[in-house]
Tab-separated table of C-alpha atoms in Angstrom:
chain	number	residue	atom	x	y	z
A	1	MET	CA	-26.884	-39.474	22.237
A	2	ASN	CA	-30.001	-41.469	21.835
A	3	PRO	CA	-31.550	-41.538	18.306
A	4	ILE	CA	-34.612	-39.065	17.690
A	5	LEU	CA	-36.423	-41.966	15.926
A	6	GLU	CA	-36.357	-45.542	15.864
A	7	CYS	CA	-38.752	-47.491	13.915
A	8	LYS	CA	-38.727	-51.396	14.110
A	9	SER	CA	-40.297	-53.882	11.464
A	10	LEU	CA	-43.006	-50.979	10.898
A	11	THR	CA	-45.887	-52.444	8.985
A	12	LYS	CA	-48.968	-50.715	7.891
A	13	ILE	CA	-51.711	-52.380	6.040
A	14	TYR	CA	-54.862	-50.593	4.315
A	15	SER	CA	-57.489	-53.176	3.873
A	16	GLY	CA	-55.246	-55.534	2.221
A	17	PHE	CA	-52.804	-53.278	0.560
A	18	THR	CA	-49.403	-52.904	2.138
A	19	ALA	CA	-48.371	-49.422	2.569
A	20	LEU	CA	-45.300	-50.045	4.548
A	21	SER	CA	-43.496	-53.358	5.032
A	22	ASP	CA	-41.100	-54.183	7.826
A	23	VAL	CA	-39.693	-50.727	7.900
A	24	ASN	CA	-36.476	-50.528	10.090
A	25	LEU	CA	-35.273	-46.860	10.561
A	26	THR	CA	-32.801	-44.988	12.958
A	27	LEU	CA	-32.614	-41.256	12.657
A	28	GLU	CA	-29.984	-39.574	14.596
A	29	ARG	CA	-30.015	-35.866	15.995
A	30	GLY	CA	-28.751	-32.921	14.078
A	31	ARG	CA	-29.572	-34.210	10.544
A	32	ILE	CA	-31.331	-33.043	7.607
A	33	ILE	CA	-32.913	-36.100	5.955
A	34	GLY	CA	-34.495	-36.676	2.503
A	35	LEU	CA	-37.459	-39.297	2.490
A	36	LEU	CA	-37.560	-39.886	-1.164
A	37	GLY	CA	-39.586	-42.413	-3.287
A	38	PRO	CA	-42.106	-42.541	-6.116
A	39	ASN	CA	-45.945	-41.807	-5.753
A	40	GLY	CA	-47.463	-44.557	-3.333
A	41	SER	CA	-44.200	-45.726	-2.016
A	42	GLY	CA	-45.273	-44.965	1.446
A	43	LYS	CA	-43.602	-41.540	2.576
A	44	THR	CA	-46.984	-39.952	3.685
A	45	THR	CA	-47.823	-43.068	5.489
A	46	LEU	CA	-44.550	-43.207	7.256
A	47	LEU	CA	-44.639	-39.416	8.626
A	48	LYS	CA	-48.587	-39.931	9.600
A	49	LEU	CA	-47.330	-43.084	11.776
A	50	ILE	CA	-44.670	-41.017	13.405
A	51	ASN	CA	-47.342	-38.122	14.132
A	52	GLY	CA	-49.884	-40.528	15.430
A	53	LEU	CA	-52.435	-39.891	12.594
A	54	LEU	CA	-52.066	-43.595	12.027
A	55	VAL	CA	-51.499	-46.620	14.227
A	56	PRO	CA	-48.924	-49.415	13.056
A	57	ASP	CA	-50.576	-52.779	12.352
A	58	SER	CA	-47.329	-54.236	13.712
A	59	GLY	CA	-43.891	-53.059	14.607
A	60	SER	CA	-42.949	-50.160	16.702
A	61	ILE	CA	-42.150	-46.344	16.579
A	62	GLN	CA	-40.327	-44.478	19.412
A	63	ILE	CA	-39.655	-40.829	19.313
A	64	GLU	CA	-37.066	-39.951	22.109
A	65	GLY	CA	-38.037	-43.426	23.406
A	66	LYS	CA	-41.785	-42.590	23.265
A	67	LYS	CA	-44.735	-44.005	21.309
A	68	PRO	CA	-46.255	-41.118	19.267
A	69	GLY	CA	-48.870	-39.410	21.515
A	70	VAL	CA	-49.472	-36.253	23.300
A	71	GLU	CA	-45.875	-36.223	24.682
A	72	THR	CA	-44.257	-36.692	21.303
A	73	LYS	CA	-46.569	-33.932	19.645
A	74	ARG	CA	-44.595	-31.407	21.770
A	75	ILE	CA	-41.398	-31.911	20.286
A	76	VAL	CA	-42.411	-33.100	16.723
A	77	SER	CA	-43.476	-30.463	14.389
A	78	TYR	CA	-45.245	-31.604	11.286
A	79	LEU	CA	-46.552	-30.142	8.003
A	80	PRO	CA	-49.266	-32.385	6.593
A	81	GLU	CA	-49.707	-32.982	3.169
A	82	LYS	CA	-52.943	-31.214	3.009
A	83	THR	CA	-53.819	-27.708	4.634
A	84	TYR	CA	-55.896	-27.899	7.968
A	85	LEU	CA	-55.880	-24.212	8.805
A	86	ALA	CA	-59.428	-22.527	9.037
A	87	ASP	CA	-59.658	-20.529	6.013
A	88	TRP	CA	-61.625	-17.320	7.591
A	89	MET	CA	-58.561	-16.737	9.987
A	90	LYS	CA	-56.081	-13.868	9.502
A	91	VAL	CA	-52.430	-14.806	9.139
A	92	SER	CA	-51.875	-12.903	12.454
A	93	GLN	CA	-54.717	-14.822	14.232
A	94	VAL	CA	-53.262	-18.285	12.999
A	95	VAL	CA	-49.764	-17.139	14.551
A	96	GLU	CA	-51.659	-16.311	17.667
A	97	PHE	CA	-53.315	-19.634	17.398
A	98	PHE	CA	-49.973	-21.463	17.349
A	99	HIS	CA	-48.357	-19.327	19.918
A	100	ASP	CA	-51.166	-20.281	22.315
A	101	PHE	CA	-51.008	-23.989	21.232
A	102	TYR	CA	-47.459	-24.820	21.236
A	103	GLU	CA	-44.893	-24.104	24.263
A	104	ASN	CA	-41.979	-24.122	21.774
A	105	PHE	CA	-43.660	-21.694	19.061
A	106	ASN	CA	-41.635	-18.653	18.527
A	107	PRO	CA	-43.749	-15.620	17.036
A	108	LYS	CA	-40.926	-13.553	16.452
A	109	LYS	CA	-39.237	-16.087	14.058
A	110	ALA	CA	-42.993	-16.470	12.211
A	111	TYR	CA	-43.105	-12.562	11.909
A	112	ASP	CA	-39.549	-12.238	10.492
A	113	MET	CA	-40.119	-14.781	7.793
A	114	LEU	CA	-43.446	-13.344	6.988
A	115	THR	CA	-41.883	-10.167	6.296
A	116	ASP	CA	-38.995	-11.492	4.474
A	117	LEU	CA	-41.659	-13.318	2.074
A	118	LYS	CA	-43.707	-10.134	2.010
A	119	ILE	CA	-46.824	-11.806	3.358
A	120	ASP	CA	-49.248	-9.348	4.897
A	121	PRO	CA	-50.317	-10.770	8.356
A	122	GLU	CA	-53.541	-8.754	8.253
A	123	LYS	CA	-54.842	-10.902	5.405
A	124	HIS	CA	-57.289	-13.571	5.606
A	125	LEU	CA	-56.071	-16.752	4.535
A	126	ASN	CA	-58.973	-17.327	1.865
A	127	THR	CA	-57.545	-14.500	0.058
A	128	LEU	CA	-54.122	-15.994	-0.134
A	129	SER	CA	-52.878	-17.881	-3.384
A	130	LYS	CA	-52.334	-21.757	-2.954
A	131	GLY	CA	-48.591	-21.184	-2.813
A	132	THR	CA	-48.916	-18.346	-0.289
A	133	LYS	CA	-51.051	-20.321	1.903
A	134	GLU	CA	-48.261	-23.145	1.739
A	135	LYS	CA	-45.697	-20.701	2.694
A	136	VAL	CA	-47.678	-19.543	5.822
A	137	GLN	CA	-48.247	-23.098	6.724
A	138	LEU	CA	-44.379	-24.043	6.386
A	139	ILE	CA	-43.440	-20.930	8.386
A	140	LEU	CA	-45.590	-21.860	11.314
A	141	VAL	CA	-44.340	-25.374	11.400
A	142	MET	CA	-40.764	-23.872	11.107
A	143	SER	CA	-41.355	-21.267	13.832
A	144	ARG	CA	-41.362	-24.308	16.364
A	145	GLU	CA	-38.306	-25.179	18.290
A	146	ALA	CA	-38.792	-28.528	17.858
A	147	ASP	CA	-36.655	-31.650	17.811
A	148	LEU	CA	-38.087	-33.368	14.903
A	149	TYR	CA	-39.540	-31.625	12.061
A	150	CYS	CA	-41.504	-33.892	9.501
A	151	LEU	CA	-42.385	-32.003	6.311
A	152	ASP	CA	-44.470	-33.632	3.760
A	153	GLU	CA	-43.852	-32.099	0.393
A	154	PRO	CA	-43.050	-28.493	1.839
A	155	ILE	CA	-41.831	-26.757	-1.618
A	156	GLY	CA	-44.316	-28.476	-4.288
A	157	GLY	CA	-46.471	-25.274	-4.838
A	158	VAL	CA	-43.720	-22.653	-4.073
A	159	ASP	CA	-41.924	-20.691	-6.560
A	160	PRO	CA	-38.156	-21.254	-6.997
A	161	ALA	CA	-37.052	-17.895	-5.534
A	162	SER	CA	-38.958	-18.492	-2.389
A	163	ARG	CA	-37.838	-22.303	-2.509
A	164	ASP	CA	-34.227	-21.228	-1.975
A	165	TYR	CA	-35.339	-18.861	0.781
A	166	ILE	CA	-37.329	-21.728	2.655
A	167	LEU	CA	-34.239	-23.782	2.120
A	168	ASN	CA	-31.876	-21.322	3.729
A	169	THR	CA	-34.402	-20.982	6.584
A	170	ILE	CA	-34.364	-24.828	7.033
A	171	ILE	CA	-30.320	-24.353	7.117
A	172	ASN	CA	-30.497	-21.333	9.361
A	173	ASN	CA	-32.466	-23.159	11.889
A	174	TYR	CA	-30.486	-25.927	12.014
A	175	ASN	CA	-29.603	-27.060	15.406
A	176	GLU	CA	-27.520	-29.919	16.534
A	177	ASN	CA	-30.399	-31.552	18.598
A	178	ALA	CA	-32.950	-31.329	15.867
A	179	THR	CA	-33.698	-33.515	12.648
A	180	VAL	CA	-35.454	-32.373	9.909
A	181	LEU	CA	-37.153	-35.134	7.874
A	182	ILE	CA	-38.346	-33.885	4.152
A	183	SER	CA	-40.399	-35.681	1.800
A	184	THR	CA	-40.406	-34.398	-1.766
A	185	HIS	CA	-40.154	-34.962	-5.442
A	186	LEU	CA	-38.020	-31.977	-6.086
A	187	ILE	CA	-34.458	-33.847	-5.233
A	188	ALA	CA	-32.628	-31.481	-7.343
A	189	ASP	CA	-33.419	-28.363	-5.312
A	190	ILE	CA	-32.851	-29.739	-1.889
A	191	GLU	CA	-30.029	-32.400	-2.209
A	192	LYS	CA	-27.242	-29.690	-1.539
A	193	VAL	CA	-28.766	-29.272	1.841
A	194	LEU	CA	-29.367	-32.855	2.735
A	195	ASP	CA	-27.160	-35.052	5.184
A	196	GLU	CA	-28.694	-38.337	4.347
A	197	VAL	CA	-31.454	-39.793	2.192
A	198	ILE	CA	-33.963	-42.686	2.560
A	199	PHE	CA	-35.285	-44.248	-0.554
A	200	LEU	CA	-38.729	-46.200	-0.195
A	201	LYS	CA	-39.896	-48.235	-2.857
A	202	ASP	CA	-43.160	-50.134	-2.444
A	203	GLY	CA	-43.417	-49.765	1.344
A	204	SER	CA	-39.850	-50.717	1.981
A	205	VAL	CA	-36.394	-48.944	2.663
A	206	THR	CA	-34.219	-49.683	-0.202
A	207	LEU	CA	-31.403	-47.271	0.603
A	208	HIS	CA	-30.560	-45.110	3.759
A	209	SER	CA	-27.022	-43.418	3.435
A	210	SER	CA	-25.208	-40.380	3.485
A	211	VAL	CA	-25.696	-38.433	0.338
A	212	ASP	CA	-21.856	-37.370	-0.217
A	213	ASP	CA	-21.102	-41.219	0.459
A	214	ILE	CA	-23.768	-41.913	-2.476
A	215	ARG	CA	-21.875	-39.245	-4.704
A	216	VAL	CA	-18.639	-40.950	-3.874
A	217	ALA	CA	-19.758	-44.444	-4.549
A	218	GLU	CA	-22.057	-43.617	-7.626
A	219	SER	CA	-20.370	-40.583	-8.810
A	220	LYS	CA	-23.723	-39.021	-9.565
A	221	SER	CA	-26.135	-36.806	-7.879
A	222	ILE	CA	-29.140	-38.161	-5.795
A	223	ASP	CA	-31.451	-36.997	-8.673
A	224	SER	CA	-29.736	-39.057	-11.203
A	225	LEU	CA	-29.505	-42.139	-9.050
A	226	PHE	CA	-33.290	-41.549	-7.966
A	227	ARG	CA	-34.182	-41.339	-11.748
A	228	GLU	CA	-32.174	-44.587	-12.358
A	229	VAL	CA	-33.337	-46.590	-9.180
A	230	PHE	CA	-36.993	-45.792	-10.263
A	231	LYS	CA	-36.940	-45.744	-13.927
A	232	CYS	CA	-40.426	-46.695	-15.100
B	1	MET	CA	-17.493	-15.242	-1.468
B	2	GLN	CA	-18.996	-16.624	-4.684
B	3	TRP	CA	-19.887	-20.284	-4.371
B	4	ASN	CA	-20.521	-22.661	-6.838
B	5	ILE	CA	-21.688	-26.190	-5.927
B	6	ASP	CA	-23.133	-28.767	-8.046
B	7	SER	CA	-24.710	-32.018	-7.033
B	8	GLU	CA	-22.691	-34.629	-9.232
B	9	ARG	CA	-19.760	-34.558	-6.817
B	10	PRO	CA	-19.546	-34.842	-2.949
B	11	VAL	CA	-20.358	-31.350	-1.585
B	12	TYR	CA	-17.891	-31.466	0.989
B	13	ILE	CA	-15.286	-31.976	-1.685
B	14	GLN	CA	-16.103	-28.946	-3.506
B	15	LEU	CA	-16.384	-26.812	-0.650
B	16	ILE	CA	-12.780	-27.785	0.369
B	17	GLU	CA	-11.680	-26.822	-3.249
B	18	GLN	CA	-13.576	-23.596	-3.170
B	19	ILE	CA	-12.030	-22.394	-0.074
B	20	GLN	CA	-8.653	-23.413	-1.046
B	21	ALA	CA	-9.338	-21.443	-4.316
B	22	GLY	CA	-10.382	-18.567	-1.988
B	23	ILE	CA	-7.035	-18.704	-0.148
B	24	VAL	CA	-4.870	-18.976	-3.040
B	25	SER	CA	-6.664	-16.047	-4.965
B	26	GLY	CA	-6.415	-13.697	-1.881
B	27	TYR	CA	-9.985	-13.683	-1.019
B	28	PHE	CA	-8.856	-15.039	2.259
B	29	ASN	CA	-5.589	-13.445	3.581
B	30	PRO	CA	-3.403	-15.542	5.706
B	31	GLY	CA	-4.405	-15.017	9.285
B	32	ASP	CA	-7.975	-14.073	8.414
B	33	LYS	CA	-10.799	-15.008	10.783
B	34	LEU	CA	-13.440	-17.346	8.867
B	35	PRO	CA	-17.084	-16.692	9.335
B	36	SER	CA	-19.089	-19.240	11.756
B	37	VAL	CA	-19.928	-22.654	10.082
B	38	ARG	CA	-23.531	-21.582	10.152
B	39	GLU	CA	-22.767	-18.331	8.239
B	40	LEU	CA	-20.563	-20.169	5.750
B	41	ALA	CA	-22.995	-23.058	5.238
B	42	ALA	CA	-25.931	-20.452	4.612
B	43	GLU	CA	-23.802	-18.435	2.308
B	44	ALA	CA	-22.901	-21.532	0.019
B	45	GLY	CA	-26.478	-22.839	0.440
B	46	VAL	CA	-25.328	-26.159	1.858
B	47	ASN	CA	-25.995	-28.280	5.119
B	48	PRO	CA	-23.891	-27.114	8.175
B	49	ASN	CA	-22.618	-30.548	8.794
B	50	THR	CA	-21.298	-30.912	5.495
B	51	MET	CA	-19.343	-27.336	5.972
B	52	GLN	CA	-18.135	-28.616	9.280
B	53	ARG	CA	-16.561	-31.711	7.521
B	54	ALA	CA	-15.080	-29.678	4.832
B	55	LEU	CA	-13.501	-27.372	7.423
B	56	ALA	CA	-12.366	-30.245	9.653
B	57	GLU	CA	-10.214	-31.629	6.452
B	58	LEU	CA	-8.744	-28.405	5.747
B	59	GLU	CA	-7.695	-28.207	9.317
B	60	GLN	CA	-5.978	-31.564	8.866
B	61	THR	CA	-3.775	-30.188	6.123
B	62	GLU	CA	-3.333	-27.142	8.060
B	63	LEU	CA	-4.580	-24.583	5.901
B	64	VAL	CA	-7.087	-23.584	8.437
B	65	TYR	CA	-6.794	-23.695	12.449
B	66	THR	CA	-8.933	-23.433	15.182
B	67	ASN	CA	-8.503	-21.397	18.107
B	68	ARG	CA	-10.413	-22.619	21.177
B	69	THR	CA	-11.796	-19.577	22.369
B	70	SER	CA	-11.848	-17.241	19.375
B	71	GLY	CA	-12.947	-19.136	16.322
B	72	ARG	CA	-11.448	-20.407	13.160
B	73	PHE	CA	-8.513	-18.720	11.266
B	74	ILE	CA	-6.675	-19.202	7.763
B	75	THR	CA	-3.053	-20.198	8.514
B	76	SER	CA	-0.599	-17.465	9.114
B	77	ASP	CA	2.119	-19.927	7.505
B	78	ILE	CA	2.940	-18.327	3.943
B	79	GLY	CA	4.824	-21.592	3.280
B	80	ILE	CA	1.922	-23.648	3.233
B	81	ILE	CA	-0.224	-21.209	1.207
B	82	LYS	CA	2.546	-20.950	-1.516
B	83	LYS	CA	2.658	-24.727	-1.531
B	84	LEU	CA	-0.905	-24.766	-2.118
B	85	LYS	CA	-0.857	-22.174	-4.911
B	86	LYS	CA	2.015	-24.254	-6.580
B	87	GLN	CA	-0.323	-27.439	-6.446
B	88	SER	CA	-3.200	-25.443	-7.965
B	89	ALA	CA	-0.963	-23.970	-10.780
B	90	ASN	CA	0.499	-27.538	-11.468
B	91	ASN	CA	-3.307	-28.840	-11.605
B	92	ILE	CA	-4.586	-26.119	-14.029
B	93	ILE	CA	-1.547	-26.892	-16.359
B	94	VAL	CA	-1.796	-30.732	-16.190
B	95	GLU	CA	-5.502	-30.237	-17.051
B	96	PHE	CA	-4.838	-27.569	-20.061
B	97	ILE	CA	-2.023	-29.936	-21.408
B	98	GLU	CA	-4.392	-32.652	-21.396
B	99	LYS	CA	-7.069	-30.866	-23.138
B	100	MET	CA	-4.621	-29.799	-25.883
B	101	LYS	CA	-3.473	-33.260	-26.469
B	102	GLN	CA	-7.064	-34.370	-26.657
B	103	ILE	CA	-7.560	-31.844	-29.775
B	104	GLY	CA	-4.269	-33.008	-31.246
B	105	TYR	CA	-1.578	-30.664	-30.378
B	106	GLN	CA	1.780	-32.197	-29.773
B	107	GLU	CA	4.180	-30.696	-26.936
B	108	ASP	CA	6.142	-28.392	-29.244
B	109	ASP	CA	2.925	-27.082	-30.720
B	110	ILE	CA	1.642	-26.216	-27.213
B	111	LEU	CA	4.572	-24.394	-26.135
B	112	GLU	CA	4.707	-22.306	-29.555
B	113	CYS	CA	1.065	-21.678	-28.857
B	114	ILE	CA	1.310	-20.147	-25.685
B	115	THR	CA	4.275	-18.252	-26.369
B	116	LYS	CA	2.775	-16.749	-29.325
B	117	ILE	CA	-0.419	-15.934	-27.328
B	118	LEU	CA	1.710	-14.450	-24.375
B	119	GLU	CA	3.361	-12.162	-26.804
B	120	GLU	CA	-0.018	-10.992	-28.299
B	121	MET	CA	-1.409	-10.283	-24.662
B	122	ARG	CA	1.741	-8.124	-23.916
B	123	LYS	CA	0.998	-5.675	-26.742
């Protein structure tokens, strides 16, 4: 089957600073992939390029063979690093908003997750804590039946028990046509659910491999390898 | 089933070991139907692809087999399970002997020690 994402010599430069440099990346379908790298290594830039929020300076990105745009937004579900929902809305209104906006949004899935995480749909977003707001956003993103999920730091502000629930949600939503790309610093928490990892360093891909292959070759966890490779 | 997966070793290998342990200990009985890959993966908190790989390897050793229409089962061949049980026992004993040697016990001491403790446990 054709890959879900293909980047060729992808380069992004911000006024003289090279954020991504000559990135070549092919992501297959049906994988859960960790996008790992220290601060400022280009993770968010890559996710923004995939979602058409930035335009490459050179090179190309193809999602299911198409350039990022209206058509790819139908099949890519993106959780940005910052919140963008209108604070005055109720949780139930935001669910309705997503339902209206995205063909592949499944409100039942969203309400099931809200119930499991004990979030009251009648509350206004501006009355929720930072962590709860993050949960609501992640629920919305994961309730779409997308082909590619791009999650930028999805569990950073979330407590450990809810983190487990969210990871389980990702596993349970798993389908063999969809790929989940997760950028995070909480490697130890997520490495058990990953198929593959990508290490980004100063805007370049330094490693892209199956996690179990790494454990065989290095006899250590991905978390330990990360700490070693990116030692300050 | 109680899963205990760490991140230091390949996850699929740990899954194989723990399913084998489940068979040896009788948690899974010969001929039992296994839950779906998705259910097992969610239970163990691992990626479904990794669980799939572990089960595929267990199929290679014939501990598990797939019926095309009705799912995946533990082997009904008691011989294969007995062999696995013996292998597990050997592994535990070898590991134990190595540890005893590390703390300075000779072979005779080890035997004497085991006999003594077994006697005490019988009382």
